[in-house]
Short mmCIF file of N, CA and C in Angstrom, two decimals:
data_model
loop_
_atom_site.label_atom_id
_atom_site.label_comp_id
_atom_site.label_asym_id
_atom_site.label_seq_id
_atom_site.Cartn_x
_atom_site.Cartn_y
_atom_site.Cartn_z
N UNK A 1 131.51 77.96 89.02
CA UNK A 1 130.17 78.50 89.14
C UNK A 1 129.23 77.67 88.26
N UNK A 2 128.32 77.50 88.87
CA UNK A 2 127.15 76.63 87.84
C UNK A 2 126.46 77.59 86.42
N UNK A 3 126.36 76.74 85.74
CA UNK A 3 125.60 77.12 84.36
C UNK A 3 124.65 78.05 84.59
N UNK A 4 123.98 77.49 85.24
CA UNK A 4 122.36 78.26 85.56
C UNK A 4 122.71 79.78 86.08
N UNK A 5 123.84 79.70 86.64
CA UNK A 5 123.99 81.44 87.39
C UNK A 5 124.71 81.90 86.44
N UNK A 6 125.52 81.74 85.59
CA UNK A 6 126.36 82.66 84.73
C UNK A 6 125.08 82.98 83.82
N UNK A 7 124.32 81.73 83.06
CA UNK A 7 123.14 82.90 82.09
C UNK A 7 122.15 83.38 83.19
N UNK A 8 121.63 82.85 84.23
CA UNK A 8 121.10 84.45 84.75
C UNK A 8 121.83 85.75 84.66
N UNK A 9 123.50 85.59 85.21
CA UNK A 9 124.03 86.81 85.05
C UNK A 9 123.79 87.62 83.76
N UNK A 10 124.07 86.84 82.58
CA UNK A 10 124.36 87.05 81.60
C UNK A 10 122.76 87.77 81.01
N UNK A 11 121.69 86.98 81.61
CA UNK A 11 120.58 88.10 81.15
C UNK A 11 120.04 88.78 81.75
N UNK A 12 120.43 89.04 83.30
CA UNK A 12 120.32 90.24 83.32
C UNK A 12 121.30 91.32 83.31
N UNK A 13 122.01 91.78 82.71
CA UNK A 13 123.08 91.77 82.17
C UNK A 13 122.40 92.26 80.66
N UNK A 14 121.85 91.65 80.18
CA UNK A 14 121.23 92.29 78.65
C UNK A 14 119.66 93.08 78.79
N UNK A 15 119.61 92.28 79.83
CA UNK A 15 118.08 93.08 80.30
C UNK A 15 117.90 94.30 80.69
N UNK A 16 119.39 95.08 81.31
CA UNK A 16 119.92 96.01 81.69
C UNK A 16 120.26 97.15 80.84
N UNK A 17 120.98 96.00 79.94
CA UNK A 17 121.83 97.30 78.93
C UNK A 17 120.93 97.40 77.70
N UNK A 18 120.25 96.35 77.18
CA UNK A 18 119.12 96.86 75.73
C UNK A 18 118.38 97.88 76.13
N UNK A 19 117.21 97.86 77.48
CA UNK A 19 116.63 99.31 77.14
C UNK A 19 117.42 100.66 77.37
N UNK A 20 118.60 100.72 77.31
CA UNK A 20 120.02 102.08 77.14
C UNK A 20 120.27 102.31 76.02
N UNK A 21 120.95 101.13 75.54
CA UNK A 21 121.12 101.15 74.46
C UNK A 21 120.55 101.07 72.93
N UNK A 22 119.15 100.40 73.10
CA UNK A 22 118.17 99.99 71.90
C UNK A 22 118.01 101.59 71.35
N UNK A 23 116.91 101.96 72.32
CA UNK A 23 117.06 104.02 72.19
C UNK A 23 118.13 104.65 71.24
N UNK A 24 119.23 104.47 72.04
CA UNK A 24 120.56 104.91 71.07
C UNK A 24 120.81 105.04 69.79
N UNK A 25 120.54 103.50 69.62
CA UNK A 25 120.78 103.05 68.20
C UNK A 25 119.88 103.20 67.43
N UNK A 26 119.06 102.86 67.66
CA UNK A 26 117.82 103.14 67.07
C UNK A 26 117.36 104.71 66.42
N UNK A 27 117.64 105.47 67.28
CA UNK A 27 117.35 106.84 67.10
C UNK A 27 118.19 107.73 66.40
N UNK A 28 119.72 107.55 66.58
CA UNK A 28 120.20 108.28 66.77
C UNK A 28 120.56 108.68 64.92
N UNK A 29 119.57 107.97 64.01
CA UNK A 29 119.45 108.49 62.69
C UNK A 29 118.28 109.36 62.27
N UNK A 30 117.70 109.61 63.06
CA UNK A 30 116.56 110.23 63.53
C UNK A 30 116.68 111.63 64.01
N UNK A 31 115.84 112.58 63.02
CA UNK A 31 116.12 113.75 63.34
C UNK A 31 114.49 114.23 64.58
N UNK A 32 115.00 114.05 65.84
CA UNK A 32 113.73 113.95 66.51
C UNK A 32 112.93 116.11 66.26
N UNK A 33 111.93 115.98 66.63
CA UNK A 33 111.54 117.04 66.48
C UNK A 33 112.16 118.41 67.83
N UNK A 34 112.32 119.33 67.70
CA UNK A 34 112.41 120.13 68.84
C UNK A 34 111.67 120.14 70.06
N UNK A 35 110.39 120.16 69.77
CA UNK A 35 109.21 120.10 70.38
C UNK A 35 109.30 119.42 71.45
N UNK A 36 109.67 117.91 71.17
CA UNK A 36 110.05 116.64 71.73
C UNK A 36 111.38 116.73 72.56
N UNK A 37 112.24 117.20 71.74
CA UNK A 37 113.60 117.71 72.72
C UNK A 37 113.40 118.64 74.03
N UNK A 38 112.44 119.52 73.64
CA UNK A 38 112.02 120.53 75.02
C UNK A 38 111.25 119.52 75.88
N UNK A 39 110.52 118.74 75.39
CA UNK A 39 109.54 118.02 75.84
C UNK A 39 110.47 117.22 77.15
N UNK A 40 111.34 116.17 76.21
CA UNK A 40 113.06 115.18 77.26
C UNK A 40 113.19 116.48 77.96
N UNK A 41 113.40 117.61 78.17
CA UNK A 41 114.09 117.89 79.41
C UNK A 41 113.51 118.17 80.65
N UNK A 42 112.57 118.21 80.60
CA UNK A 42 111.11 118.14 81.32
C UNK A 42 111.44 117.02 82.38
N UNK A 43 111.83 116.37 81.67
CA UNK A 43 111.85 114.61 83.09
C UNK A 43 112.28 114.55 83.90
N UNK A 44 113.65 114.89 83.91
CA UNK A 44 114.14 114.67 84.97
C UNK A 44 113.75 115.51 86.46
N UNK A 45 113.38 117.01 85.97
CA UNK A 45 112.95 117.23 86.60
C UNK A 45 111.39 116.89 87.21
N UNK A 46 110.99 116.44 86.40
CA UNK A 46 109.47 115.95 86.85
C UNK A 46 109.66 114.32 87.60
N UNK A 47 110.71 113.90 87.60
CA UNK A 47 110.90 112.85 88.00
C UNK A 47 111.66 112.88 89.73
N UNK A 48 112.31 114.06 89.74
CA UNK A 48 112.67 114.82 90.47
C UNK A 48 111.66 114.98 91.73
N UNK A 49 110.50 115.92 91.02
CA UNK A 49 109.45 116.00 91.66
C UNK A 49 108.26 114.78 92.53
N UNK A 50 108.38 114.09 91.40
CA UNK A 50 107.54 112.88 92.56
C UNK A 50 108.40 112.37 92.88
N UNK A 51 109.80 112.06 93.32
CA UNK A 51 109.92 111.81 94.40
C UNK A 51 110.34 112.09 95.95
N UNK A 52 110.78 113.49 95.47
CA UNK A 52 109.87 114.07 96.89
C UNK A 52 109.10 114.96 97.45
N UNK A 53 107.88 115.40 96.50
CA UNK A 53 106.80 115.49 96.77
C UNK A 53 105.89 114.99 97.83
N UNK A 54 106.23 113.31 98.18
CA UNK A 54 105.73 112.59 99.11
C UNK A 54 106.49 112.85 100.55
N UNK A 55 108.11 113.13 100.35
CA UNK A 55 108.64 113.09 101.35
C UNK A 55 108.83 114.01 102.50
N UNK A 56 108.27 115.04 101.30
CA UNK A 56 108.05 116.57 102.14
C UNK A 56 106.56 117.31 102.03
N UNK A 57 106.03 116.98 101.78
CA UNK A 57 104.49 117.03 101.60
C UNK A 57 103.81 116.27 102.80
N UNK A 58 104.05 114.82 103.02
CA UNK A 58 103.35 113.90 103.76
C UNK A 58 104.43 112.85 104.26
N UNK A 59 105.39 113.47 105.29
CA UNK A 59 106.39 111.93 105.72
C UNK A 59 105.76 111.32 106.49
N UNK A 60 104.87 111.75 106.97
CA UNK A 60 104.15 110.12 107.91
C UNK A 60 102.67 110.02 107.21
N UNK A 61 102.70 110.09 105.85
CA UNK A 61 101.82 109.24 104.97
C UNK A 61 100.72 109.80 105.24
N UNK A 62 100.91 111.61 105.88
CA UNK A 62 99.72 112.27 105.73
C UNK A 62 99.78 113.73 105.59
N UNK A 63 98.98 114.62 104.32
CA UNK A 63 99.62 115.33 104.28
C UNK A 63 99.98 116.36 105.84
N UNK A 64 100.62 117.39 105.46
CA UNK A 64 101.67 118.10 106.51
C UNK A 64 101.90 119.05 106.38
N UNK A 65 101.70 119.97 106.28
CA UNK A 65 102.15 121.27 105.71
C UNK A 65 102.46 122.85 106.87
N UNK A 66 102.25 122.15 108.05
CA UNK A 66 102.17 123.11 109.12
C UNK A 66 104.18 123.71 109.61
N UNK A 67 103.91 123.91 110.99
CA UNK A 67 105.59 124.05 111.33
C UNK A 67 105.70 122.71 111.96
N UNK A 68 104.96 121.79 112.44
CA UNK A 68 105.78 120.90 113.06
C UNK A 68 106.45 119.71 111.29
N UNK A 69 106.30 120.61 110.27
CA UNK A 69 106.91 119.47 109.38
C UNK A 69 107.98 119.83 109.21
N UNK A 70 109.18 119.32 109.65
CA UNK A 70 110.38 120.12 109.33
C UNK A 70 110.65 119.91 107.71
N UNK A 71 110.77 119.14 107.27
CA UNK A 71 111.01 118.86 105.99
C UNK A 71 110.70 119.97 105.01
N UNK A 72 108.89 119.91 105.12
CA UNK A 72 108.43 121.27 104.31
C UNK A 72 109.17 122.42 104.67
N UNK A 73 109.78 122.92 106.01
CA UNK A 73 110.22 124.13 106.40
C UNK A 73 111.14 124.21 106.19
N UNK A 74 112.32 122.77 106.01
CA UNK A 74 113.71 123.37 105.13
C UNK A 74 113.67 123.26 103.56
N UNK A 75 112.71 122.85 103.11
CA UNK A 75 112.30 122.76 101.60
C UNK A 75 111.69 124.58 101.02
N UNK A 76 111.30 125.19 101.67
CA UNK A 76 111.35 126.31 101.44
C UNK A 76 112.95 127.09 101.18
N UNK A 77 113.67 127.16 102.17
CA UNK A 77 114.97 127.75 101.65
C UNK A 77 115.65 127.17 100.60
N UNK A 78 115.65 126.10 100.27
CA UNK A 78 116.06 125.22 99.20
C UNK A 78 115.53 125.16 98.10
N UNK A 79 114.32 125.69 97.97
CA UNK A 79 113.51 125.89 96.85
C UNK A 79 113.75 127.68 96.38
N UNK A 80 114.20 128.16 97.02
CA UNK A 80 114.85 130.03 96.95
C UNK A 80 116.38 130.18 96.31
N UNK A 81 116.50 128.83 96.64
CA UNK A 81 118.26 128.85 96.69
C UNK A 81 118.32 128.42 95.36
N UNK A 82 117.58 127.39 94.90
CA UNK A 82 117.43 126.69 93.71
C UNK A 82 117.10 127.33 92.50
N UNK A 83 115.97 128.20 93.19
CA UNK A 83 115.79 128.74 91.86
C UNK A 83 116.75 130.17 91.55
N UNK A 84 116.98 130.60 92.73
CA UNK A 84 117.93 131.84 92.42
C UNK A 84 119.28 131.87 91.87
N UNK A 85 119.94 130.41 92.46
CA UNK A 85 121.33 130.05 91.94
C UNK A 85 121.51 129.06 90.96
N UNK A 86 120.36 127.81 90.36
CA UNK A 86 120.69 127.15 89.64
C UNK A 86 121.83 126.11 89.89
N UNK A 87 121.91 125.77 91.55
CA UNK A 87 123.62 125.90 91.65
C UNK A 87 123.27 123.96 93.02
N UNK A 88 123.09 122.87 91.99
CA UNK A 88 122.53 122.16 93.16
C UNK A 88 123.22 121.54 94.00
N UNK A 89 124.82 121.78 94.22
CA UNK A 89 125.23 121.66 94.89
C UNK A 89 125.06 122.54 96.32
N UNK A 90 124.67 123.99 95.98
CA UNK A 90 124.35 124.73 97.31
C UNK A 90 123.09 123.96 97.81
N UNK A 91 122.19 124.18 96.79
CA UNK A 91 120.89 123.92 97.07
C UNK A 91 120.89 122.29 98.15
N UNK A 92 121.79 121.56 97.96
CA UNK A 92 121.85 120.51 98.99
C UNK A 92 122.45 120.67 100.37
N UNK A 93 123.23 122.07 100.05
CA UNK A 93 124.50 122.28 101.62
C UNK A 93 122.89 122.88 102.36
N UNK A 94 122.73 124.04 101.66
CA UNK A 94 121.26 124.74 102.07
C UNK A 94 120.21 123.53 103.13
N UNK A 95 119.93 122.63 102.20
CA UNK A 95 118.79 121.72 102.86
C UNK A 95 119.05 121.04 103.50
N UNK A 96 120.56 120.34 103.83
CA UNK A 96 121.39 119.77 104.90
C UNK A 96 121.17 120.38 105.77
N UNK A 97 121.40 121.70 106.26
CA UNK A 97 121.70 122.92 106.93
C UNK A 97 120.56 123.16 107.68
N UNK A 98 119.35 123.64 106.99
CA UNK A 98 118.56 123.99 107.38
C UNK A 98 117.33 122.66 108.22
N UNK A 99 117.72 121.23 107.79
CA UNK A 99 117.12 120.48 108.94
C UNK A 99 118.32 120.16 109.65
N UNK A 100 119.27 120.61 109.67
CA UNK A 100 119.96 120.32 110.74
C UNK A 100 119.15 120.99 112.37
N UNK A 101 119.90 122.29 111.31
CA UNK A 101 119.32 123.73 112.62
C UNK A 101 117.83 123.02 113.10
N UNK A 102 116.84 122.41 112.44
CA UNK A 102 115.42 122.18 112.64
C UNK A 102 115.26 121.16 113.46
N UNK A 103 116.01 120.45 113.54
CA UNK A 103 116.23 119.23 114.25
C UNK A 103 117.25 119.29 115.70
N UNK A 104 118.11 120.06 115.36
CA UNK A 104 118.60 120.54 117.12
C UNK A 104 118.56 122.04 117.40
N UNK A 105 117.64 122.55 116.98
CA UNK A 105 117.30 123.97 117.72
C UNK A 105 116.10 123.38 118.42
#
């Protein structure tokens, strides 16, 4: 293999793993505040949220919100299921399920 491709590998490859790891190390002498801890768990789910917000809100890049959107209409049972069971493995059989039925009924 040529030179030139093993240090590309090789940085990205560090380009990858420093912003994981820098955090880590860095912090982890660090007594972060609570505040901030409630604050981190926030993300994922908010990260969660935009991305599919767009997909079930507006799949043809406009919003949608009627019955011909199926998406929004199996995102309702999935959003019942979710919050009632905490459980996101249902919550995916659920939204499988329900555009199935939406899509061949």
């Amino acid at each position: 293999m040529e030179q030139k491709v093993i240090l590309i590998i090789i940085g990205m490859s560090l380009v990858t793993y420093l912003p994981r790891m820098l955090p880590m190390v860095l912090l982890s002498k660090v007594k972060l505040p609570p505040l901030f801890l409630k604050w981190l768990q926030f993300i994922p789910v908010a990260v969660l949220s935009a991305l599919l917000a767009p997909a079930i809100l507006a799949p043809q890049d406009e919003l949608s919100i009627g019955l011909d959107n199926n998406a929004f209409i199996a995102s309702i049972p999935c959003f019942f299921v979710a919050i009632r069971t905490k459980n996101l493995f249902l919550t995916i059989v659920v939204g499988i399920l329900a555009m199935f039925l939406l899509q061949n009924l």
